[in-house]
CSV table of C-alpha atoms in Angstrom, one decimal:
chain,number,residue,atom,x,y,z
A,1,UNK,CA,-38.4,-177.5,-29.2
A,2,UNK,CA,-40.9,-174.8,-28.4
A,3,UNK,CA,-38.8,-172.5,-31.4
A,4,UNK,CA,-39.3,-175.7,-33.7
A,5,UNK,CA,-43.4,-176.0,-32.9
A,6,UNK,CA,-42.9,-171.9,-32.8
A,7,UNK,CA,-41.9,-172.3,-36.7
A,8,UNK,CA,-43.8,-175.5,-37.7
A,9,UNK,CA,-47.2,-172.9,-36.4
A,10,UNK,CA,-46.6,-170.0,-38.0
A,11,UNK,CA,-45.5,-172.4,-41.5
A,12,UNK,CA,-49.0,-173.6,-41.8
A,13,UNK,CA,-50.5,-170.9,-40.6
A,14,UNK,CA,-48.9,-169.4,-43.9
A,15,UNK,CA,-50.2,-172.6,-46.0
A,16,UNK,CA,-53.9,-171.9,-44.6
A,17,UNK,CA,-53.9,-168.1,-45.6
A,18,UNK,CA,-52.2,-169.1,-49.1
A,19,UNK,CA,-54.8,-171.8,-49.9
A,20,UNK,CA,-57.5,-170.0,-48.3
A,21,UNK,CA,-59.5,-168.2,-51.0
A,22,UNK,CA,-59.5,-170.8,-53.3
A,23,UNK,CA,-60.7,-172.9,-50.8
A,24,UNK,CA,-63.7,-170.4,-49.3
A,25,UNK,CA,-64.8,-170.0,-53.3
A,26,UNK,CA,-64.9,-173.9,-53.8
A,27,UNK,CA,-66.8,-174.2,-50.8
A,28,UNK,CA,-69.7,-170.9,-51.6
A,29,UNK,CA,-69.5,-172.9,-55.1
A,30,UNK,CA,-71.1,-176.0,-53.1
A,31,UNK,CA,-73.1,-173.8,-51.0
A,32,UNK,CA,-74.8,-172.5,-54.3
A,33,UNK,CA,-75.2,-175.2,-56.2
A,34,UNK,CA,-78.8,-175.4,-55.8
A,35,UNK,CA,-78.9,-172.1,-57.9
A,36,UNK,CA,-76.5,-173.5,-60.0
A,37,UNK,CA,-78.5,-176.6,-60.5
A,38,UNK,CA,-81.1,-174.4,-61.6
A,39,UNK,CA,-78.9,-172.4,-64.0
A,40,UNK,CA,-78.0,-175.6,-65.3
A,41,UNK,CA,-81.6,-177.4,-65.7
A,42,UNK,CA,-83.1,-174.3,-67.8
A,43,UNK,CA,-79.4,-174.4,-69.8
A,44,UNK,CA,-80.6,-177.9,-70.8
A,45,UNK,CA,-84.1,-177.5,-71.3
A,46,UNK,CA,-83.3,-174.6,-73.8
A,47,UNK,CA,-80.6,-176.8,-75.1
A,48,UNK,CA,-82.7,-179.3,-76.5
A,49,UNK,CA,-85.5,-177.0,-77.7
A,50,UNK,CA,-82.5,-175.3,-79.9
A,51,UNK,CA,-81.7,-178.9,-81.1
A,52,UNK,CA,-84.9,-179.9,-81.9
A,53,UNK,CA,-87.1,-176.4,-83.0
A,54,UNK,CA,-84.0,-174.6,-84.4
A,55,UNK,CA,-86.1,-172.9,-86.5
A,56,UNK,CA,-88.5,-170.4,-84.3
A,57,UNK,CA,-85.5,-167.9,-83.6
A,58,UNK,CA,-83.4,-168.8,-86.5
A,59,UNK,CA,-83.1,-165.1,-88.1
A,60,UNK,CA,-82.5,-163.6,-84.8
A,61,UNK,CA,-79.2,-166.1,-83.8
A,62,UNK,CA,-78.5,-166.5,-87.7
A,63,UNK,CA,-77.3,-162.8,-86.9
A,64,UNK,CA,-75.8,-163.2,-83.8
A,65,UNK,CA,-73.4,-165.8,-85.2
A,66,UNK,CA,-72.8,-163.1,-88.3
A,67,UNK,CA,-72.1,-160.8,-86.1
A,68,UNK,CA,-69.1,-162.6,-83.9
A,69,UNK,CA,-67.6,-163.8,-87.3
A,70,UNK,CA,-67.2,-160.4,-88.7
A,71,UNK,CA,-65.7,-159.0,-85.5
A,72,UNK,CA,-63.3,-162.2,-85.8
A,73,UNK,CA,-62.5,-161.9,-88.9
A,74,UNK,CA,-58.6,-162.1,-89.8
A,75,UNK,CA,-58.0,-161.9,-86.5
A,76,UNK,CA,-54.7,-163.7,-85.7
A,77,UNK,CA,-54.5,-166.3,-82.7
A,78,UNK,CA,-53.3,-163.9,-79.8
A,79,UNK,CA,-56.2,-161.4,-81.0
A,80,UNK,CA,-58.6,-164.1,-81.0
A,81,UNK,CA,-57.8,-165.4,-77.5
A,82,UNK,CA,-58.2,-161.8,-76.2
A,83,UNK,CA,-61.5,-161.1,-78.0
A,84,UNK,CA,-63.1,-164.5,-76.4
A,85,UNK,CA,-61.3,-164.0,-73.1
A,86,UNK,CA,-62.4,-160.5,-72.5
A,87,UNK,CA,-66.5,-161.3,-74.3
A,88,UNK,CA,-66.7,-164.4,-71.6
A,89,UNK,CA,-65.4,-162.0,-69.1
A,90,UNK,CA,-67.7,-159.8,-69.5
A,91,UNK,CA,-70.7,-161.7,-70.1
A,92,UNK,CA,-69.6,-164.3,-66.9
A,93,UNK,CA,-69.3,-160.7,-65.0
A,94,UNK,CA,-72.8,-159.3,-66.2
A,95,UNK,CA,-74.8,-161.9,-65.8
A,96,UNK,CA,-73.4,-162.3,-62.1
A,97,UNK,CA,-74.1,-159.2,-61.1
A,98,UNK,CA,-77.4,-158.5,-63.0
A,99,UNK,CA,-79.1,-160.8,-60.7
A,100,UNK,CA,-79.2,-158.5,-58.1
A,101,UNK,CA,-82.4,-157.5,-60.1
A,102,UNK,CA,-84.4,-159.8,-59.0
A,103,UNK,CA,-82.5,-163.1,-60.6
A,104,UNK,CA,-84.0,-162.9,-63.7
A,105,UNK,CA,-81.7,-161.8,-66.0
A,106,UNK,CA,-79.0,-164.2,-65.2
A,107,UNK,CA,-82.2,-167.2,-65.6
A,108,UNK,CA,-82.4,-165.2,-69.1
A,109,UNK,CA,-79.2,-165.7,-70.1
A,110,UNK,CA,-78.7,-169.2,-69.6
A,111,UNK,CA,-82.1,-170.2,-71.5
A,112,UNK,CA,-80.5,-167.6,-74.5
A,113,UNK,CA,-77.3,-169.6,-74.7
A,114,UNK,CA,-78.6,-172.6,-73.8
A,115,UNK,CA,-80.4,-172.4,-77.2
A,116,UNK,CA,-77.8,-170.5,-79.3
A,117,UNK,CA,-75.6,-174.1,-78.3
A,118,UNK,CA,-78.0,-176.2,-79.7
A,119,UNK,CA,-78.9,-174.4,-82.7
A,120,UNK,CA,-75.6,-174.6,-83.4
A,121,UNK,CA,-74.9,-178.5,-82.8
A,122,UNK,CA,-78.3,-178.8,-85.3
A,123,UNK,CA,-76.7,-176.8,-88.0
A,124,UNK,CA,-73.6,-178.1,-87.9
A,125,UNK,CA,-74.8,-181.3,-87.5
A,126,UNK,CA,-76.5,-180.7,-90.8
A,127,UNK,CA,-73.8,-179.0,-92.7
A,128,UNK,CA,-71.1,-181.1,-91.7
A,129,UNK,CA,-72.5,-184.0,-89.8
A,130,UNK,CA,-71.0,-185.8,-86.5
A,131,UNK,CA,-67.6,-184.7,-86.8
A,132,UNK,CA,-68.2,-180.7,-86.2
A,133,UNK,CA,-70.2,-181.6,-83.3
A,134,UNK,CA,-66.6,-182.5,-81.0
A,135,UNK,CA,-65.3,-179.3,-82.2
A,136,UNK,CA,-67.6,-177.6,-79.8
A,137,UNK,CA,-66.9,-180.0,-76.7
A,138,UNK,CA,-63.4,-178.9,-75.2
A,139,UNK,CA,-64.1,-175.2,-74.7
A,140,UNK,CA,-67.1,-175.9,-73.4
A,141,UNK,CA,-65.6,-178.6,-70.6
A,142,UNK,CA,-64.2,-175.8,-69.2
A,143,UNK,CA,-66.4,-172.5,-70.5
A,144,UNK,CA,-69.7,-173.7,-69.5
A,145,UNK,CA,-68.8,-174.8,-65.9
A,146,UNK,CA,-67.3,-170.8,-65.2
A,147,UNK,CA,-70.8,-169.9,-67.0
A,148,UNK,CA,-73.1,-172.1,-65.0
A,149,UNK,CA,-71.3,-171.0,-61.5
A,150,UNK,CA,-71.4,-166.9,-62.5
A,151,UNK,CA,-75.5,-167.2,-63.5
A,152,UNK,CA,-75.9,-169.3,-60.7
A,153,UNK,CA,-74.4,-166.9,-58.7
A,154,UNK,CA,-76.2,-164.0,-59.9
A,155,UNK,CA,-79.7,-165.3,-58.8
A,156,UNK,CA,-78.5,-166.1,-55.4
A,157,UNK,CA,-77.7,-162.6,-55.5
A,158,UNK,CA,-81.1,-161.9,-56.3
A,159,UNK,CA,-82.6,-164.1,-54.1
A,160,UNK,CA,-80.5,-162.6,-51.1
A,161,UNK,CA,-81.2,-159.1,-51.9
A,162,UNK,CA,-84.9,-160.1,-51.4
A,163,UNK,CA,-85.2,-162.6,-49.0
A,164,UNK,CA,-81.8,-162.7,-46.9
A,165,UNK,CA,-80.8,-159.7,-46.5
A,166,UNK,CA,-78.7,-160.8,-43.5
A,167,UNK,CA,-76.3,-162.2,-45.3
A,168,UNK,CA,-76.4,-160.3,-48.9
A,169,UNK,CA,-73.3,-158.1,-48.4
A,170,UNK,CA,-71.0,-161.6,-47.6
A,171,UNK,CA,-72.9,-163.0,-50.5
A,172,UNK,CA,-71.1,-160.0,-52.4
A,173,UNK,CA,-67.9,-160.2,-51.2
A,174,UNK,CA,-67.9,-163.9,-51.8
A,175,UNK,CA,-69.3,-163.7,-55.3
A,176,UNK,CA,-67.0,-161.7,-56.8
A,177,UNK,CA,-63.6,-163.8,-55.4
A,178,UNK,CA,-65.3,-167.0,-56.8
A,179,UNK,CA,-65.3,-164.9,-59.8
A,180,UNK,CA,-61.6,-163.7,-59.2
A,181,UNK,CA,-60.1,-167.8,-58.3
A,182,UNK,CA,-62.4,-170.2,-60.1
A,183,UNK,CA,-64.4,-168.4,-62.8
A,184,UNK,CA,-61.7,-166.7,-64.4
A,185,UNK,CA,-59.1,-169.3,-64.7
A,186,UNK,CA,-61.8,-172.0,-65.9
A,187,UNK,CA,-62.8,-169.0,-68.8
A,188,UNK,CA,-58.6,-168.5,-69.6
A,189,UNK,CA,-58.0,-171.9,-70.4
A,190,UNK,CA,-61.6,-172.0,-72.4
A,191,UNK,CA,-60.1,-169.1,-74.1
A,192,UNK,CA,-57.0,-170.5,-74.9
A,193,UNK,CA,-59.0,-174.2,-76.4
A,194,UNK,CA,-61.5,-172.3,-78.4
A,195,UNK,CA,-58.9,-170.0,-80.0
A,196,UNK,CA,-56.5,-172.2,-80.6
A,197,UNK,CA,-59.6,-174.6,-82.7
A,198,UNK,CA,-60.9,-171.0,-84.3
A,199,UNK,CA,-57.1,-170.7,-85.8
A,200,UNK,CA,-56.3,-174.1,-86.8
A,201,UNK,CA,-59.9,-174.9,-88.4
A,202,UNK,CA,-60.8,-171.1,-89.9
């Protein structure tokens, strides 16, 4: 018997350790989501004033969108997935850790995409109407969730650095294996959805 309760222990002791980073990043997720709330608030705001005033930085994300196409251009489906992957990567991974000056840059970047997204949904709401509009949806199911947590994570890294310092290196260490287990899986299979839509419809 006391082998048996020996074996039964040390099994879920096993289970805990196996399940337990993906369970200490979903819980700092809900420990942050005031910051993420906030990340997600100015998204919105920005989102609407791209929808309705798509005009006032029309040049500037006229080029932007000129400027992905050409470095898309005949790629194949593989090379596409890789060139999203990696850009979401990177700009998930920046914007996290570029709110260790002072939070701002991470508040910057949602209130740039935010708009670049509804510019978009207003163009191609003009051009093609309705149906290019769901087109943009299922990437973003799963794209703008890893987005919201890694800004919303950068200015809580900000706002440690300067007013909890106590607990800023945790806050570190924490950040980046959220990153690691939730972030990056969400932006893989966004990856694989927007590629596979950028091939079919190209």
């Amino acid at each position: 018997m006391a082998i048996q309760k020996s074996m039964r222990r040390l099994k879920k002791q096993k289970e805990k350790r196996v399940c337990l980073p993906i369970s200490d990043s979903l819980g700092y997720v809900s420990s942050s989501r005031n910051f993420i709330f906030l990340i997600i608030g100015l998204f919105s705001l920005s989102l609407i004033l791209g929808i309705v005033f798509p005009s006032v930085l029309e040049s500037f994300v006229l080029g932007i969108i000129r400027e992905l196409l050409e470095k898309t251009k005949g790629l194949n489906f593989i090379g596409l997935f890789v060139f999203i992957f990696f850009n979401n990567v990177k700009t998930s991974l920046i914007g996290m850790f570029s709110g260790l000056l002072l939070g701002i840059f991470p508040i910057f970047l949602a209130a740039l995409n935010g708009y670049l997204l509804g510019f978009v949904m207003n163009y191609s709401f003009r051009e093609n109407g309705i149906k290019d509009i769901w087109r943009i949806i299922p990437h973003g199911i799963f794209e703008m969730p890893a987005f919201f947590i890694s800004l919303g994570l950068g200015v809580k890294l900000g706002y440690s650095l300067l007013f909890t310092k106590k607990t800023f290196w945790k806050d570190i260490k924490m950040s980046i294996k959220t990153f690691v287990y939730i972030v990056i899986p969400l932006l893989l299979i966004a990856g694989l959805i927007e590629a596979s839509l950028m091939f079919l419809f190209k």
